[in-house]
Amino acid sequence: MKFDSRSHGYPRLAMFVDGEWVEGGGRRTHQVVNPATCDTIGEMPLANAADLDRALEASRRGFHIWRNSAADERSRVLAGAARLMRERVEQIAGNVTLEQGKLLVEAKNEVLASAALFDFYAGEAKRIYGRVLSRPSGARSLVVKEPIGPVAAFTPWNFPVDSPARKLGAPIAAGCSVILKPAEEAPASAIAVIQALLDAGLPKEVAQLVCGVPDEVSRHLLASPIIRKASFTGSTAVGKHLMRLCADTMKRTTMELGGHAPVIIFDDADVDKAVNILVATKYRNAGQVCVSPTRFYVQDGIYDRFVSAFSSRVEKINIGDGLDETSMMGPTANPRRPVALEGLIADAVSHGARVRVGGERPDGKGFFFRPTVLSEVTAHARIMNEEPFGPIALTARFSTFDEVVEQANRLPFGLAAFAFTENGRRANLIADAIEAGMVGINTTVIRYADSPFQGVKESGHGSEDGPEGVDACLVTKSIHQI
Ligand code: NAD
């Protein structure tokens, strides 16, 4: 069934606390705005302290139930939720586009990737093993893996289905309960994920969904000894703040934070192939992707050819409402991004950069920003140091391998990095030299359900996806018996 916002409608928004959908009651609300039209499409209730206490208490009970469940049951719930998300893809994706702005086709891919992740975790739930060590005279030592406990998870607005699915899937596979605080800007997407899990048989105490003033919610939840782990995706600054809050009760953390991905294009690269791949990836979700290729370092011999081929492709990107099939890029998600991007571009130009394409907001309503290419961007420009999180490709020249490695590793971030070369030995050398949690060689596809996703340095720590994602929700116990 095709998504039609008039007949499907944006859902009524509510929190899910202790088995009940909660709204009204004089609670504060957050107005959800369609970024393509600036229309208010819903009001999300915000939690008060009593709601958060109720969620904590339910989560404590939920953990007791779920840690004692059979692996088969956890697997069945995750596989069932995956099936329901596929069945509901049109409806869920339509609401993603309404509240977040990305193209409908991107929203559908996001829902399907989340379903694939639930399917993968349905398998992993059955593969949580320990080991047995034989001792003399019939004695044994056991090493067992146990779920860590209730998890508090905080997700951002850029992947409003996929981030909640990541934060829920791994703990649910491991036997933990979860309190999820999705971004207030895009709550219907997270509600759809919780609904799929509940409809697939997840006991109602195991997952809670609360929204609120972010700092109020995180301070309240992370002060509680009930919560044993915090998982956050968002900016490095907020990640550091949450880690400080976790220190008092020594909670484990998984932090998926900002990036500023270098893309190194050597002069032996297949330039046409690189341009095709990079234009399609750079402007996905209007560049609001933590692993988006951002700092394009292009070797001297092909710099002019690359920038001109890349720019002429970017000029053809048609921006518009994500529900319109002719749009090739949607708006940014909120009014903060265009303002921040304009400031970063003005600063880059004052440091000698040239605007080759875009560089400004179009006329009309919505939080749109033109797809942009800058050339000759210097290392001193703020945009070469701060994550732009928008549809901007920054290009700069390099001449030697050592010089580009130094530039690529110069920042405190280390999430994703990309390189394009047809020389196999150079590919190995650059993959080894780059400080990043994920490296793509001749590709920008670096996300698979079965592979760990993580950053190094100030891009965070702890893996999501893959068996490592489940392991991050387990603790190890040694039992010695004679
Ligand atoms: P922000 O840092 O204020 O918010 C990012 C996310 O963190 C939001 O979902 C927000 O609700 C949440 N958040 C903020 N303060 C919090 C707190 N005290 N406790 C719990 N959650 C909290 O900034 P923003 O304006 O939304 O985005 C700005 C920058 O954040 C972007 O430019 C980008 O660098 C980064 N960001 C990164 C990702 C990512 O996927 N790694 C996602 C969104 C934003």
PDB file of N, CA, C and O in Angstrom, residues 52-53 56 150-154 179 181 214-232 238-255:
ATOM      1  N   LEU A  52       8.868   9.274  35.036  1.00  0.00           N
ATOM      2  CA  LEU A  52      10.198   8.658  34.933  1.00  0.00           C
ATOM      3  C   LEU A  52      10.383   7.625  36.049  1.00  0.00           C
ATOM      4  O   LEU A  52      10.945   6.545  35.823  1.00  0.00           O
ATOM      5  N   ASP A  53       9.881   7.945  37.248  1.00  0.00           N
ATOM      6  CA  ASP A  53       9.976   6.971  38.347  1.00  0.00           C
ATOM      7  C   ASP A  53       9.170   5.705  38.020  1.00  0.00           C
ATOM      8  O   ASP A  53       9.606   4.589  38.289  1.00  0.00           O
ATOM      9  N   LEU A  56      11.105   3.682  35.547  1.00  0.00           N
ATOM     10  CA  LEU A  56      12.226   2.986  36.191  1.00  0.00           C
ATOM     11  C   LEU A  56      11.728   1.738  36.925  1.00  0.00           C
ATOM     12  O   LEU A  56      12.313   0.651  36.805  1.00  0.00           O
ATOM     13  N   PRO A 150      18.724  -3.197  33.354  1.00  0.00           N
ATOM     14  CA  PRO A 150      17.955  -2.194  32.615  1.00  0.00           C
ATOM     15  C   PRO A 150      18.870  -1.172  31.932  1.00  0.00           C
ATOM     16  O   PRO A 150      19.841  -0.693  32.527  1.00  0.00           O
ATOM     17  N   VAL A 151      18.540  -0.864  30.686  1.00  0.00           N
ATOM     18  CA  VAL A 151      19.355   0.046  29.868  1.00  0.00           C
ATOM     19  C   VAL A 151      18.563   1.340  29.627  1.00  0.00           C
ATOM     20  O   VAL A 151      17.367   1.286  29.330  1.00  0.00           O
ATOM     21  N   ALA A 152      19.220   2.493  29.770  1.00  0.00           N
ATOM     22  CA  ALA A 152      18.610   3.773  29.357  1.00  0.00           C
ATOM     23  C   ALA A 152      19.223   4.144  28.015  1.00  0.00           C
ATOM     24  O   ALA A 152      20.455   4.199  27.885  1.00  0.00           O
ATOM     25  N   ALA A 153      18.381   4.387  27.012  1.00  0.00           N
ATOM     26  CA  ALA A 153      18.887   4.644  25.653  1.00  0.00           C
ATOM     27  C   ALA A 153      18.344   5.969  25.142  1.00  0.00           C
ATOM     28  O   ALA A 153      17.161   6.275  25.309  1.00  0.00           O
ATOM     29  N   PHE A 154      19.220   6.740  24.512  1.00  0.00           N
ATOM     30  CA  PHE A 154      18.866   8.089  24.023  1.00  0.00           C
ATOM     31  C   PHE A 154      19.205   8.138  22.536  1.00  0.00           C
ATOM     32  O   PHE A 154      20.352   7.903  22.156  1.00  0.00           O
ATOM     33  N   ILE A 179      14.656   1.536  28.748  1.00  0.00           N
ATOM     34  CA  ILE A 179      13.875   2.787  28.702  1.00  0.00           C
ATOM     35  C   ILE A 179      14.463   3.598  27.547  1.00  0.00           C
ATOM     36  O   ILE A 179      15.641   3.963  27.572  1.00  0.00           O
ATOM     37  N   LYS A 181      14.526   6.956  25.245  1.00  0.00           N
ATOM     38  CA  LYS A 181      14.102   8.349  25.043  1.00  0.00           C
ATOM     39  C   LYS A 181      14.474   8.734  23.610  1.00  0.00           C
ATOM     40  O   LYS A 181      15.623   9.050  23.325  1.00  0.00           O
ATOM     41  N   PRO A 214      15.444  16.897  27.304  1.00  0.00           N
ATOM     42  CA  PRO A 214      16.487  15.860  27.292  1.00  0.00           C
ATOM     43  C   PRO A 214      17.356  15.840  28.555  1.00  0.00           C
ATOM     44  O   PRO A 214      17.593  14.770  29.137  1.00  0.00           O
ATOM     45  N   ASP A 215      17.792  17.011  29.000  1.00  0.00           N
ATOM     46  CA  ASP A 215      18.698  17.008  30.152  1.00  0.00           C
ATOM     47  C   ASP A 215      17.986  16.564  31.433  1.00  0.00           C
ATOM     48  O   ASP A 215      18.580  15.875  32.267  1.00  0.00           O
ATOM     49  N   GLU A 216      16.710  16.914  31.558  1.00  0.00           N
ATOM     50  CA  GLU A 216      15.937  16.473  32.741  1.00  0.00           C
ATOM     51  C   GLU A 216      15.817  14.958  32.755  1.00  0.00           C
ATOM     52  O   GLU A 216      16.026  14.314  33.780  1.00  0.00           O
ATOM     53  N   VAL A 217      15.474  14.391  31.586  1.00  0.00           N
ATOM     54  CA  VAL A 217      15.248  12.939  31.522  1.00  0.00           C
ATOM     55  C   VAL A 217      16.551  12.192  31.787  1.00  0.00           C
ATOM     56  O   VAL A 217      16.593  11.241  32.574  1.00  0.00           O
ATOM     57  N   SER A 218      17.639  12.634  31.125  1.00  0.00           N
ATOM     58  CA  SER A 218      18.874  11.867  31.295  1.00  0.00           C
ATOM     59  C   SER A 218      19.409  11.985  32.722  1.00  0.00           C
ATOM     60  O   SER A 218      19.861  10.999  33.296  1.00  0.00           O
ATOM     61  N   ARG A 219      19.316  13.176  33.320  1.00  0.00           N
ATOM     62  CA  ARG A 219      19.776  13.305  34.724  1.00  0.00           C
ATOM     63  C   ARG A 219      18.970  12.387  35.640  1.00  0.00           C
ATOM     64  O   ARG A 219      19.518  11.711  36.512  1.00  0.00           O
ATOM     65  N   HIS A 220      17.662  12.357  35.439  1.00  0.00           N
ATOM     66  CA  HIS A 220      16.792  11.557  36.312  1.00  0.00           C
ATOM     67  C   HIS A 220      17.105  10.061  36.156  1.00  0.00           C
ATOM     68  O   HIS A 220      17.314   9.350  37.144  1.00  0.00           O
ATOM     69  N   LEU A 221      17.130   9.601  34.914  1.00  0.00           N
ATOM     70  CA  LEU A 221      17.325   8.160  34.690  1.00  0.00           C
ATOM     71  C   LEU A 221      18.724   7.714  35.093  1.00  0.00           C
ATOM     72  O   LEU A 221      18.905   6.654  35.691  1.00  0.00           O
ATOM     73  N   LEU A 222      19.723   8.540  34.771  1.00  0.00           N
ATOM     74  CA  LEU A 222      21.100   8.090  35.005  1.00  0.00           C
ATOM     75  C   LEU A 222      21.503   8.215  36.472  1.00  0.00           C
ATOM     76  O   LEU A 222      22.496   7.621  36.903  1.00  0.00           O
ATOM     77  N   ALA A 223      20.730   8.959  37.274  1.00  0.00           N
ATOM     78  CA  ALA A 223      21.008   9.009  38.718  1.00  0.00           C
ATOM     79  C   ALA A 223      20.504   7.740  39.399  1.00  0.00           C
ATOM     80  O   ALA A 223      20.893   7.442  40.531  1.00  0.00           O
ATOM     81  N   SER A 224      19.641   6.988  38.718  1.00  0.00           N
ATOM     82  CA  SER A 224      19.016   5.828  39.374  1.00  0.00           C
ATOM     83  C   SER A 224      19.936   4.608  39.341  1.00  0.00           C
ATOM     84  O   SER A 224      20.451   4.237  38.281  1.00  0.00           O
ATOM     85  N   PRO A 225      20.076   3.922  40.481  1.00  0.00           N
ATOM     86  CA  PRO A 225      20.873   2.681  40.476  1.00  0.00           C
ATOM     87  C   PRO A 225      20.185   1.545  39.724  1.00  0.00           C
ATOM     88  O   PRO A 225      20.818   0.540  39.415  1.00  0.00           O
ATOM     89  N   ILE A 226      18.884   1.720  39.393  1.00  0.00           N
ATOM     90  CA  ILE A 226      18.195   0.654  38.624  1.00  0.00           C
ATOM     91  C   ILE A 226      18.830   0.511  37.238  1.00  0.00           C
ATOM     92  O   ILE A 226      19.003  -0.593  36.736  1.00  0.00           O
ATOM     93  N   ILE A 227      19.194   1.644  36.637  1.00  0.00           N
ATOM     94  CA  ILE A 227      19.786   1.611  35.285  1.00  0.00           C
ATOM     95  C   ILE A 227      21.240   1.150  35.383  1.00  0.00           C
ATOM     96  O   ILE A 227      22.031   1.702  36.139  1.00  0.00           O
ATOM     97  N   ARG A 228      21.588   0.123  34.588  1.00  0.00           N
ATOM     98  CA  ARG A 228      22.956  -0.437  34.650  1.00  0.00           C
ATOM     99  C   ARG A 228      23.800  -0.060  33.426  1.00  0.00           C
ATOM    100  O   ARG A 228      25.002  -0.286  33.405  1.00  0.00           O
ATOM    101  N   LYS A 229      23.140   0.477  32.394  1.00  0.00           N
ATOM    102  CA  LYS A 229      23.905   0.837  31.196  1.00  0.00           C
ATOM    103  C   LYS A 229      23.218   2.004  30.499  1.00  0.00           C
ATOM    104  O   LYS A 229      21.983   2.068  30.487  1.00  0.00           O
ATOM    105  N   ALA A 230      24.029   2.927  29.940  1.00  0.00           N
ATOM    106  CA  ALA A 230      23.482   4.012  29.125  1.00  0.00           C
ATOM    107  C   ALA A 230      24.013   3.866  27.710  1.00  0.00           C
ATOM    108  O   ALA A 230      25.201   3.560  27.513  1.00  0.00           O
ATOM    109  N   SER A 231      23.132   4.068  26.746  1.00  0.00           N
ATOM    110  CA  SER A 231      23.544   3.992  25.347  1.00  0.00           C
ATOM    111  C   SER A 231      23.044   5.262  24.662  1.00  0.00           C
ATOM    112  O   SER A 231      21.869   5.593  24.758  1.00  0.00           O
ATOM    113  N   PHE A 232      23.956   5.972  23.998  1.00  0.00           N
ATOM    114  CA  PHE A 232      23.595   7.274  23.424  1.00  0.00           C
ATOM    115  C   PHE A 232      24.124   7.383  22.005  1.00  0.00           C
ATOM    116  O   PHE A 232      25.263   6.981  21.729  1.00  0.00           O
ATOM    117  N   VAL A 238      27.334  16.150  24.087  1.00  0.00           N
ATOM    118  CA  VAL A 238      26.303  15.538  24.943  1.00  0.00           C
ATOM    119  C   VAL A 238      26.789  14.175  25.454  1.00  0.00           C
ATOM    120  O   VAL A 238      26.564  13.816  26.614  1.00  0.00           O
ATOM    121  N   GLY A 239      27.487  13.426  24.614  1.00  0.00           N
ATOM    122  CA  GLY A 239      28.022  12.126  25.039  1.00  0.00           C
ATOM    123  C   GLY A 239      28.942  12.261  26.245  1.00  0.00           C
ATOM    124  O   GLY A 239      28.869  11.479  27.203  1.00  0.00           O
ATOM    125  N   LYS A 240      29.791  13.277  26.242  1.00  0.00           N
ATOM    126  CA  LYS A 240      30.707  13.475  27.386  1.00  0.00           C
ATOM    127  C   LYS A 240      29.900  13.802  28.643  1.00  0.00           C
ATOM    128  O   LYS A 240      30.204  13.317  29.736  1.00  0.00           O
ATOM    129  N   HIS A 241      28.859  14.640  28.467  1.00  0.00           N
ATOM    130  CA  HIS A 241      28.016  15.020  29.601  1.00  0.00           C
ATOM    131  C   HIS A 241      27.341  13.772  30.197  1.00  0.00           C
ATOM    132  O   HIS A 241      27.326  13.580  31.420  1.00  0.00           O
ATOM    133  N   LEU A 242      26.823  12.899  29.336  1.00  0.00           N
ATOM    134  CA  LEU A 242      26.135  11.705  29.839  1.00  0.00           C
ATOM    135  C   LEU A 242      27.116  10.757  30.525  1.00  0.00           C
ATOM    136  O   LEU A 242      26.785  10.121  31.526  1.00  0.00           O
ATOM    137  N   MET A 243      28.342  10.674  29.994  1.00  0.00           N
ATOM    138  CA  MET A 243      29.331   9.807  30.658  1.00  0.00           C
ATOM    139  C   MET A 243      29.643  10.300  32.066  1.00  0.00           C
ATOM    140  O   MET A 243      29.826   9.505  32.988  1.00  0.00           O
ATOM    141  N   ARG A 244      29.692  11.623  32.225  1.00  0.00           N
ATOM    142  CA  ARG A 244      29.932  12.160  33.579  1.00  0.00           C
ATOM    143  C   ARG A 244      28.785  11.766  34.500  1.00  0.00           C
ATOM    144  O   ARG A 244      28.998  11.407  35.652  1.00  0.00           O
ATOM    145  N   LEU A 245      27.540  11.821  33.976  1.00  0.00           N
ATOM    146  CA  LEU A 245      26.389  11.450  34.807  1.00  0.00           C
ATOM    147  C   LEU A 245      26.446   9.956  35.176  1.00  0.00           C
ATOM    148  O   LEU A 245      25.956   9.562  36.227  1.00  0.00           O
ATOM    149  N   CYS A 246      27.028   9.154  34.305  1.00  0.00           N
ATOM    150  CA  CYS A 246      27.101   7.703  34.558  1.00  0.00           C
ATOM    151  C   CYS A 246      28.188   7.345  35.566  1.00  0.00           C
ATOM    152  O   CYS A 246      28.164   6.248  36.141  1.00  0.00           O
ATOM    153  N   ALA A 247      29.138   8.245  35.762  1.00  0.00           N
ATOM    154  CA  ALA A 247      30.305   7.897  36.580  1.00  0.00           C
ATOM    155  C   ALA A 247      29.916   7.592  38.031  1.00  0.00           C
ATOM    156  O   ALA A 247      30.460   6.672  38.650  1.00  0.00           O
ATOM    157  N   ASP A 248      28.950   8.335  38.579  1.00  0.00           N
ATOM    158  CA  ASP A 248      28.625   8.180  39.999  1.00  0.00           C
ATOM    159  C   ASP A 248      28.146   6.780  40.348  1.00  0.00           C
ATOM    160  O   ASP A 248      28.389   6.296  41.449  1.00  0.00           O
ATOM    161  N   THR A 249      27.417   6.144  39.418  1.00  0.00           N
ATOM    162  CA  THR A 249      26.934   4.789  39.712  1.00  0.00           C
ATOM    163  C   THR A 249      27.645   3.751  38.834  1.00  0.00           C
ATOM    164  O   THR A 249      27.212   2.607  38.735  1.00  0.00           O
ATOM    165  N   MET A 250      28.752   4.166  38.208  1.00  0.00           N
ATOM    166  CA  MET A 250      29.630   3.273  37.449  1.00  0.00           C
ATOM    167  C   MET A 250      28.871   2.460  36.404  1.00  0.00           C
ATOM    168  O   MET A 250      29.049   1.248  36.268  1.00  0.00           O
ATOM    169  N   LYS A 251      28.018   3.164  35.633  1.00  0.00           N
ATOM    170  CA  LYS A 251      27.248   2.449  34.603  1.00  0.00           C
ATOM    171  C   LYS A 251      28.122   2.214  33.378  1.00  0.00           C
ATOM    172  O   LYS A 251      28.968   3.047  33.058  1.00  0.00           O
ATOM    173  N   ARG A 252      27.869   1.108  32.710  1.00  0.00           N
ATOM    174  CA  ARG A 252      28.554   0.893  31.424  1.00  0.00           C
ATOM    175  C   ARG A 252      27.946   1.849  30.386  1.00  0.00           C
ATOM    176  O   ARG A 252      26.752   2.190  30.472  1.00  0.00           O
ATOM    177  N   THR A 253      28.751   2.268  29.417  1.00  0.00           N
ATOM    178  CA  THR A 253      28.241   3.165  28.377  1.00  0.00           C
ATOM    179  C   THR A 253      28.592   2.643  26.979  1.00  0.00           C
ATOM    180  O   THR A 253      29.647   2.050  26.781  1.00  0.00           O
ATOM    181  N   THR A 254      27.669   2.887  26.056  1.00  0.00           N
ATOM    182  CA  THR A 254      27.967   2.759  24.627  1.00  0.00           C
ATOM    183  C   THR A 254      27.709   4.140  24.049  1.00  0.00           C
ATOM    184  O   THR A 254      26.616   4.692  24.220  1.00  0.00           O
ATOM    185  N   MET A 255      28.703   4.716  23.401  1.00  0.00           N
ATOM    186  CA  MET A 255      28.610   6.092  22.909  1.00  0.00           C
ATOM    187  C   MET A 255      28.879   6.106  21.404  1.00  0.00           C
ATOM    188  O   MET A 255      30.004   5.801  20.981  1.00  0.00           O
TER     189      MET A 255
END
